[in-house]
Amino acid sequence: MKTAQIEQTETLNPYEIAKQQIDAAATKLQLPLHITELLKRPKRVLTVNFPVQMDDGTVRIFEGYRSQHNDAIGPTKGGIRFHPDVTLDEVKALSMWMTFKCGVVGLPYGGGKGGVICDPRTLSKRELERLSRAFMEAIADIVGPERDIPAPDVYTTPEIMGWMMDTYSRLKGHYSPGVITGKPIIVGGSQGRTNATAQGCVYAIRSALQDIGLPIEQATVAVQGFGNAGRIAARLLAELGCKIIAVSDSRGGIYDPNGLQIDRVEQLKDESSIANYGPSCHITNEQLLELDVDILIPAALENVITQENAARIKARIVAEAANGPTTPEADSILSKKGTIVIPDILANAGGVTVSYFEWVQNLMNYYWSEAEVLEKLETTIVQSYEAVRDLAKTYDTDLRTAAYMISLKRVTEAMQARGWV
Ligand code: GLU
């Protein structure tokens, strides 16, 4: 009975959630209604259906999307996700979150996002390559180094970015590395990009730990998701002396209160399954979220912290490496409990920040060292965190609302300066 009631009161549609988050910040900023209404809609959404030949000779039709939310400050920017559960509303929400993510760290971009409904785990490498190239061909008319710049997201990799860059370059008749970021280094990728999302998240966590006076080497951590963001965050935090007591992937998690050896977990992830780690106990993804840790890092998909489990979250800091892991209802429960939620648009902004550096390097054709990239990334994330935290104090609000306020203000000023509103 209780579950049925909960389902009726809380939306799990990411697009509806993104709109609620905009409303919360717009109310505090007292933005005019027409501006809020404009920000709640993507400027342009493209749906594509395209054929891909499978290895057995059959042809399958795939559906994909590219949403360009707002380009007042610059070209739209954001990843492409390959996942069986991709929906148009999800891609629209993710493109909105990208606008506000770029806004909070001050990048000269608006937000975009793409997705293809597919399960890359069931495709061969050749099928994956054909699918990636076909999707890029289908969206080529609306992307470009000065229009909309994709990047990796859930289940997409540097190798896929390389194929997509090649397809776009062939279509245009010239090498065009600036069309996409997250590429392999040899074809215009940036030093530091692979680790950037996790590295940015670690910089934000470090600042939050300083705020609560907890030394990083005493902190315990649970990480949900062992992909582009979670796996590297676990490794970087372990290197800083944190005790990683639980990690999980889509199949389930492992838990050891004495701390997991992350290099062994990584090896198992590559060779077989993290479930083969021993001695440790197996836990579900739901149990992992409720562990008694200092830092919880949701680094998988949306809506894992909801009004159903929020009251049982024990972590002092929730650092959202994933996009959209916490619902608005869960947010208010956590906020009342005093949990520090470092919102996705700040906690995982390291990825798009180094994507921006990659794009700048591509446009200049001049490449930077890893040390230079990391130094710039650290400055960007630490300063953005401090600005968000200070504004949250001033307005007596949570970090998410403060982060949105900074972004909304920037985007609104740009739209005003361009005479749109
Ligand atoms: N997919 C990442 C995100 O959600 C990175 C986007 C980018 O680098 O453009 O922020």
Coordinates of C-alpha atoms and ligand atoms in Angstrom, one line a residue:
M1 CA 0.0 0.0 0.0
K2 CA 2.8 2.4 1.0
T3 CA 4.6 1.8 -2.3
A4 CA 1.5 2.6 -4.3
Q5 CA 1.1 5.9 -2.5
I6 CA 4.8 6.8 -3.0
E7 CA 4.5 6.1 -6.8
Q8 CA 1.6 8.5 -7.1
T9 CA 3.3 11.4 -5.4
E10 CA 6.8 11.4 -6.8
T11 CA 7.6 11.7 -10.5
L12 CA 10.6 9.8 -11.8
N13 CA 10.4 11.4 -15.2
P14 CA 13.8 13.2 -15.6
Y15 CA 12.3 15.9 -17.7
E16 CA 9.7 16.7 -15.1
I17 CA 12.4 16.7 -12.4
A18 CA 14.6 19.0 -14.4
K19 CA 11.7 21.5 -14.7
Q20 CA 11.1 21.3 -11.0
Q21 CA 14.7 22.1 -10.3
I22 CA 14.6 25.1 -12.6
D23 CA 11.4 26.3 -10.9
A24 CA 13.0 26.1 -7.4
A25 CA 16.0 28.3 -8.4
A26 CA 13.9 30.7 -10.7
T27 CA 11.6 31.4 -7.7
K28 CA 14.5 32.4 -5.5
L29 CA 15.9 34.6 -8.3
Q30 CA 12.4 36.0 -9.1
L31 CA 12.9 35.4 -12.8
P32 CA 10.0 36.5 -15.1
L33 CA 7.8 33.6 -16.1
H34 CA 8.6 33.8 -19.9
I35 CA 12.3 33.2 -19.1
T36 CA 11.6 30.2 -16.9
E37 CA 9.2 28.8 -19.6
L38 CA 11.9 29.2 -22.2
L39 CA 14.5 27.5 -20.1
K40 CA 12.2 24.6 -19.4
R41 CA 12.1 23.7 -23.1
P42 CA 14.9 22.5 -25.4
K43 CA 15.5 24.7 -28.4
R44 CA 15.7 21.8 -30.8
V45 CA 15.2 18.1 -30.6
L46 CA 16.0 15.6 -33.3
T47 CA 14.8 12.0 -33.5
V48 CA 16.5 9.7 -35.9
N49 CA 15.9 6.1 -37.0
F50 CA 18.7 4.4 -38.8
P51 CA 19.6 0.9 -40.0
V52 CA 22.6 -1.0 -38.8
Q53 CA 23.8 -4.2 -40.3
M54 CA 24.4 -7.0 -37.7
D55 CA 27.3 -9.5 -38.0
D56 CA 24.8 -12.2 -39.1
G57 CA 23.7 -10.2 -42.1
T58 CA 20.4 -9.0 -40.6
V59 CA 19.5 -5.4 -40.4
R60 CA 18.2 -3.7 -37.3
I61 CA 16.7 -0.3 -37.0
F62 CA 17.8 1.8 -34.0
E63 CA 16.2 5.0 -32.6
G64 CA 18.3 7.9 -31.3
Y65 CA 17.9 11.5 -30.2
R66 CA 19.9 14.7 -30.0
S67 CA 18.5 17.5 -27.8
Q68 CA 20.0 21.0 -27.9
H69 CA 18.7 22.9 -25.0
N70 CA 20.0 26.4 -25.0
D71 CA 22.8 28.1 -27.0
A72 CA 22.8 31.6 -25.6
I73 CA 26.3 31.4 -24.2
G74 CA 27.9 29.2 -27.0
P75 CA 27.5 26.0 -28.9
T76 CA 25.6 23.2 -27.2
K77 CA 27.7 20.5 -25.5
G78 CA 27.1 17.2 -24.0
G79 CA 27.6 13.4 -24.3
I80 CA 25.9 10.6 -26.2
R81 CA 24.5 7.7 -24.2
F82 CA 24.0 4.2 -25.5
H83 CA 21.6 2.4 -23.2
P84 CA 18.5 0.2 -23.6
D85 CA 16.4 2.5 -21.3
V86 CA 17.2 5.8 -23.1
T87 CA 14.0 7.9 -23.6
L88 CA 13.4 11.2 -25.3
D89 CA 12.4 12.8 -22.0
E90 CA 15.6 11.6 -20.4
V91 CA 17.8 13.0 -23.2
K92 CA 15.9 16.4 -23.0
A93 CA 16.5 16.5 -19.2
L94 CA 20.1 15.6 -19.7
S95 CA 20.5 18.4 -22.2
M96 CA 19.0 20.9 -19.7
W97 CA 21.3 19.7 -17.0
M98 CA 24.2 20.3 -19.4
T99 CA 23.2 23.9 -19.9
F100 CA 23.3 24.4 -16.1
K101 CA 26.4 22.4 -15.6
C102 CA 28.3 24.5 -18.1
G103 CA 26.8 27.6 -16.5
V104 CA 27.9 26.7 -13.0
V105 CA 31.5 26.2 -13.9
G106 CA 31.5 29.2 -16.4
L107 CA 32.1 27.4 -19.7
P108 CA 31.2 29.2 -22.9
Y109 CA 28.7 26.5 -23.9
G110 CA 25.0 25.7 -23.7
G111 CA 23.7 22.2 -23.1
G112 CA 23.1 19.3 -25.4
K113 CA 22.7 15.5 -25.1
G114 CA 22.2 12.5 -27.3
G115 CA 21.1 9.0 -26.8
V116 CA 20.6 5.8 -28.7
I117 CA 18.3 3.0 -27.5
C118 CA 20.6 0.0 -27.7
D119 CA 22.4 -2.4 -25.4
P120 CA 26.1 -2.1 -26.3
R121 CA 26.9 -5.1 -24.0
T122 CA 25.2 -7.3 -26.5
L123 CA 26.8 -5.9 -29.7
S124 CA 30.1 -7.0 -31.2
K125 CA 32.8 -4.4 -31.7
R126 CA 32.1 -4.2 -35.4
E127 CA 28.3 -3.8 -34.8
L128 CA 29.1 -1.1 -32.2
E129 CA 31.3 0.7 -34.7
R130 CA 28.7 0.6 -37.5
L131 CA 26.0 1.8 -35.0
S132 CA 28.2 4.7 -33.8
R133 CA 29.1 5.8 -37.3
A134 CA 25.5 5.6 -38.5
F135 CA 24.2 7.7 -35.5
M136 CA 26.8 10.4 -36.2
E137 CA 25.8 10.4 -39.9
A138 CA 22.2 10.8 -38.8
I139 CA 22.9 13.8 -36.6
A140 CA 25.8 15.3 -38.7
D141 CA 23.6 18.2 -40.0
I142 CA 23.0 19.6 -36.6
V143 CA 26.4 19.1 -34.8
G144 CA 29.8 20.7 -35.5
P145 CA 32.6 22.4 -33.7
E146 CA 30.7 25.7 -33.7
R147 CA 27.2 24.3 -33.3
D148 CA 27.0 21.3 -31.0
I149 CA 29.8 19.1 -29.7
P150 CA 29.1 15.6 -28.4
A151 CA 31.2 13.6 -26.0
P152 CA 31.1 10.3 -24.1
D153 CA 28.4 9.4 -21.6
V154 CA 27.0 6.1 -20.2
Y155 CA 28.4 3.1 -22.2
T156 CA 30.2 5.3 -24.7
T157 CA 34.0 5.4 -24.9
P158 CA 37.0 7.3 -26.4
E159 CA 37.1 4.6 -29.2
I160 CA 33.5 5.4 -30.1
M161 CA 34.3 9.2 -30.1
G162 CA 37.2 8.4 -32.5
W163 CA 34.9 6.6 -35.0
M164 CA 32.3 9.4 -34.8
M165 CA 34.9 12.1 -35.4
D166 CA 36.1 10.1 -38.4
T167 CA 32.6 9.8 -39.9
Y168 CA 32.0 13.5 -39.4
S169 CA 35.4 14.4 -40.9
R170 CA 34.7 12.2 -43.9
L171 CA 31.3 13.8 -44.5
K172 CA 32.8 17.3 -44.3
G173 CA 35.9 16.4 -46.4
H174 CA 38.5 17.5 -43.8
Y175 CA 39.9 16.4 -40.4
S176 CA 37.6 18.0 -37.9
P177 CA 38.6 17.0 -34.3
G178 CA 36.7 19.8 -32.7
V179 CA 33.3 18.2 -33.5
I180 CA 33.5 15.8 -30.6
T181 CA 35.5 15.5 -27.3
G182 CA 36.7 12.5 -25.2
K183 CA 38.6 11.2 -28.3
P184 CA 41.7 9.1 -28.1
I185 CA 44.8 11.3 -27.5
I186 CA 46.3 10.4 -30.9
V187 CA 43.4 12.0 -32.7
G188 CA 43.1 15.2 -30.7
G189 CA 42.0 13.9 -27.3
S190 CA 43.1 15.8 -24.3
Q191 CA 45.4 14.7 -21.6
G192 CA 43.4 14.1 -18.4
R193 CA 40.0 13.7 -20.1
T194 CA 39.5 10.0 -19.2
N195 CA 39.8 10.8 -15.5
A196 CA 38.2 14.2 -15.7
T197 CA 34.7 13.5 -14.4
A198 CA 36.0 11.5 -11.5
Q199 CA 38.9 13.9 -10.8
G200 CA 36.5 16.9 -10.7
C201 CA 34.2 15.0 -8.4
V202 CA 37.2 14.3 -6.1
Y203 CA 38.2 18.0 -6.0
A204 CA 34.6 18.9 -5.0
I205 CA 34.5 16.1 -2.3
R206 CA 37.9 17.4 -1.0
S207 CA 36.4 20.9 -0.6
A208 CA 33.3 19.6 1.1
L209 CA 35.4 17.4 3.5
Q210 CA 37.4 20.5 4.4
D211 CA 34.1 22.3 5.2
I212 CA 33.0 19.6 7.7
G213 CA 36.6 19.2 9.1
L214 CA 37.0 15.5 8.2
P215 CA 40.5 14.6 7.0
I216 CA 40.3 12.8 3.6
E217 CA 42.4 9.8 4.8
Q218 CA 39.8 9.1 7.5
A219 CA 36.8 9.1 5.2
T220 CA 34.9 5.9 4.2
V221 CA 33.3 5.7 0.7
A222 CA 30.7 3.7 -1.2
V223 CA 30.5 4.0 -5.0
Q224 CA 27.5 2.9 -7.0
G225 CA 28.5 2.3 -10.6
F226 CA 31.9 1.2 -11.9
G227 CA 32.1 2.9 -15.3
N228 CA 33.5 6.2 -16.7
A229 CA 33.0 8.0 -13.5
G230 CA 32.7 5.6 -10.5
R231 CA 35.6 3.4 -11.2
I232 CA 38.1 6.2 -11.5
A233 CA 36.6 8.1 -8.5
A234 CA 37.1 4.9 -6.4
R235 CA 40.7 4.6 -7.6
L236 CA 41.5 8.3 -7.0
L237 CA 40.0 8.4 -3.6
A238 CA 41.7 5.2 -2.6
E239 CA 45.0 6.9 -3.7
L240 CA 44.2 9.8 -1.4
G241 CA 43.8 7.4 1.5
C242 CA 40.1 7.0 1.7
K243 CA 38.7 3.6 2.6
I244 CA 36.4 2.4 -0.2
I245 CA 34.2 -0.1 1.6
A246 CA 31.7 -0.8 -1.2
V247 CA 31.4 -0.6 -5.0
S248 CA 28.9 -2.0 -7.5
D249 CA 28.1 -2.3 -11.2
S250 CA 24.8 -2.9 -12.9
R251 CA 24.9 -6.6 -11.7
G252 CA 25.4 -5.9 -8.0
G253 CA 27.9 -4.8 -5.4
I254 CA 30.7 -6.0 -3.1
Y255 CA 31.2 -4.8 0.5
D256 CA 34.1 -5.1 2.9
P257 CA 34.1 -2.8 6.0
N258 CA 37.9 -3.1 6.1
G259 CA 38.2 -1.5 2.7
L260 CA 38.4 -3.0 -0.8
Q261 CA 41.6 -3.3 -2.8
I262 CA 40.6 -1.2 -5.8
D263 CA 43.3 -2.4 -8.2
R264 CA 42.0 -6.0 -7.7
V265 CA 38.4 -4.9 -8.2
E266 CA 39.5 -3.2 -11.4
Q267 CA 41.3 -6.3 -12.6
L268 CA 38.2 -8.4 -11.9
K269 CA 35.9 -5.9 -13.7
D270 CA 38.1 -6.2 -16.8
E271 CA 38.6 -10.0 -16.7
S272 CA 35.4 -11.4 -15.3
S273 CA 33.1 -9.8 -12.7
I274 CA 33.6 -7.8 -9.6
A275 CA 31.4 -10.4 -7.9
N276 CA 34.4 -12.7 -7.8
Y277 CA 36.2 -10.5 -5.3
G278 CA 36.7 -12.3 -2.0
P279 CA 36.6 -12.2 0.9
S280 CA 33.8 -9.7 0.8
C281 CA 30.1 -9.9 1.0
H282 CA 27.7 -9.4 -1.9
I283 CA 25.2 -6.5 -1.6
T284 CA 22.6 -5.1 -3.9
N285 CA 22.8 -1.7 -5.4
E286 CA 20.0 -0.6 -3.0
Q287 CA 21.9 -1.8 0.1
L288 CA 25.0 0.0 -1.1
L289 CA 23.2 3.3 -1.0
E290 CA 22.2 2.9 2.6
L291 CA 25.6 2.0 4.0
D292 CA 27.0 3.9 7.0
V293 CA 29.8 5.8 5.1
D294 CA 31.1 9.4 5.1
I295 CA 30.8 9.7 1.3
L296 CA 28.3 8.1 -1.0
I297 CA 29.0 8.5 -4.8
P298 CA 26.1 7.6 -7.0
A299 CA 27.9 7.1 -10.3
A300 CA 25.4 5.2 -12.4
L301 CA 21.9 6.3 -13.5
E302 CA 19.1 8.6 -12.6
N303 CA 16.6 8.2 -9.7
V304 CA 18.4 6.0 -7.3
I305 CA 17.8 8.2 -4.3
T306 CA 14.1 8.7 -4.0
Q307 CA 11.6 9.6 -1.3
E308 CA 11.4 5.9 -0.6
N309 CA 15.0 5.5 0.6
A310 CA 16.3 9.0 1.3
A311 CA 15.6 8.8 5.0
R312 CA 17.8 5.8 5.2
I313 CA 20.8 7.3 3.5
K314 CA 23.5 7.6 6.2
A315 CA 26.3 9.3 4.2
R316 CA 27.3 12.8 5.3
I317 CA 28.2 13.8 1.8
V318 CA 26.5 12.6 -1.4
A319 CA 28.6 13.5 -4.4
E320 CA 26.6 13.0 -7.6
A321 CA 29.0 11.7 -10.2
A322 CA 25.9 10.5 -12.1
N323 CA 23.4 12.8 -13.7
G324 CA 20.1 13.1 -11.9
P325 CA 20.5 10.4 -9.2
T326 CA 18.4 12.2 -6.6
T327 CA 14.8 13.2 -6.9
P328 CA 13.5 16.6 -5.7
E329 CA 11.6 14.8 -2.9
A330 CA 14.7 13.0 -1.8
D331 CA 16.6 16.2 -2.0
S332 CA 14.4 17.9 0.6
I333 CA 14.5 14.8 2.9
L334 CA 18.4 14.9 2.7
S335 CA 18.5 18.6 3.2
K336 CA 16.4 18.4 6.4
K337 CA 18.8 15.7 7.7
G338 CA 21.8 18.0 7.0
T339 CA 23.3 15.7 4.3
I340 CA 25.6 17.7 2.0
V341 CA 24.5 16.9 -1.5
I342 CA 27.1 18.0 -4.1
P343 CA 24.8 18.3 -7.1
D344 CA 25.5 16.6 -10.4
I345 CA 25.9 19.8 -12.3
L346 CA 28.9 20.6 -10.1
A347 CA 30.1 17.2 -8.9
N348 CA 30.5 15.8 -12.4
A349 CA 31.3 19.0 -14.2
G350 CA 35.0 18.0 -14.5
G351 CA 34.2 15.9 -17.6
V352 CA 32.7 18.7 -19.6
T353 CA 35.4 21.1 -18.3
V354 CA 38.2 19.0 -19.7
S355 CA 36.0 18.5 -22.8
Y356 CA 36.1 22.2 -23.2
F357 CA 39.9 22.2 -22.8
E358 CA 40.1 19.5 -25.4
W359 CA 38.0 21.5 -27.8
V360 CA 40.1 24.7 -27.2
Q361 CA 43.2 22.6 -28.0
N362 CA 41.6 21.3 -31.1
L363 CA 40.7 24.7 -32.3
M364 CA 44.2 26.1 -31.6
N365 CA 45.9 22.9 -32.7
Y366 CA 48.2 23.3 -29.7
Y367 CA 48.3 20.7 -27.0
W368 CA 48.8 21.0 -23.3
S369 CA 50.5 18.8 -20.7
E370 CA 48.4 16.7 -18.2
A371 CA 49.7 18.9 -15.4
E372 CA 48.4 22.0 -17.1
V373 CA 45.0 20.4 -17.7
L374 CA 44.7 19.2 -14.1
E375 CA 45.7 22.6 -12.6
K376 CA 43.1 24.4 -14.7
L377 CA 40.5 21.7 -13.8
E378 CA 41.2 22.0 -10.1
T379 CA 40.9 25.8 -10.1
T380 CA 37.6 25.6 -12.0
I381 CA 36.0 23.0 -9.7
V382 CA 37.3 24.4 -6.4
Q383 CA 36.3 28.0 -7.3
S384 CA 32.9 26.9 -8.5
Y385 CA 32.3 24.8 -5.4
E386 CA 33.2 27.8 -3.2
A387 CA 30.9 30.1 -5.1
V388 CA 28.0 27.6 -4.8
R389 CA 28.6 27.0 -1.1
D390 CA 28.7 30.7 -0.3
L391 CA 25.6 31.4 -2.3
A392 CA 23.8 28.5 -0.5
K393 CA 24.7 30.1 2.8
T394 CA 23.5 33.6 1.7
Y395 CA 20.2 32.3 0.6
D396 CA 19.9 29.6 3.3
T397 CA 19.3 27.0 0.6
D398 CA 20.9 23.7 -0.5
L399 CA 23.8 23.4 -2.9
R400 CA 21.7 22.3 -5.8
T401 CA 19.4 25.3 -5.7
A402 CA 22.5 27.6 -5.3
A403 CA 24.2 25.9 -8.3
Y404 CA 21.1 26.4 -10.4
M405 CA 20.8 30.1 -9.3
I406 CA 24.4 30.8 -10.5
S407 CA 23.7 29.1 -13.8
L408 CA 20.2 30.5 -14.4
K409 CA 21.5 34.0 -13.8
R410 CA 24.3 33.6 -16.3
V411 CA 22.1 32.1 -19.0
T412 CA 19.5 34.7 -18.5
E413 CA 22.0 37.5 -18.7
A414 CA 23.3 36.0 -22.0
M415 CA 19.8 35.7 -23.4
Q416 CA 19.1 39.3 -22.4
A417 CA 22.4 40.6 -23.8
R418 CA 21.4 38.9 -27.1
G419 CA 18.0 40.5 -27.1
W420 CA 16.1 37.2 -26.9
V421 CA 14.1 38.0 -23.8
Ligands
GLU1 N1 28.6 13.1 -20.5 C1 29.4 14.0 -19.6 C2 28.4 14.8 -18.8 O1 27.3 14.4 -18.6 C3 30.4 14.8 -20.3 C4 29.9 15.8 -21.4 C5 30.9 16.5 -22.2 O2 32.1 16.2 -22.0 O3 30.5 17.2 -23.1 O4 28.7 15.8 -18.2

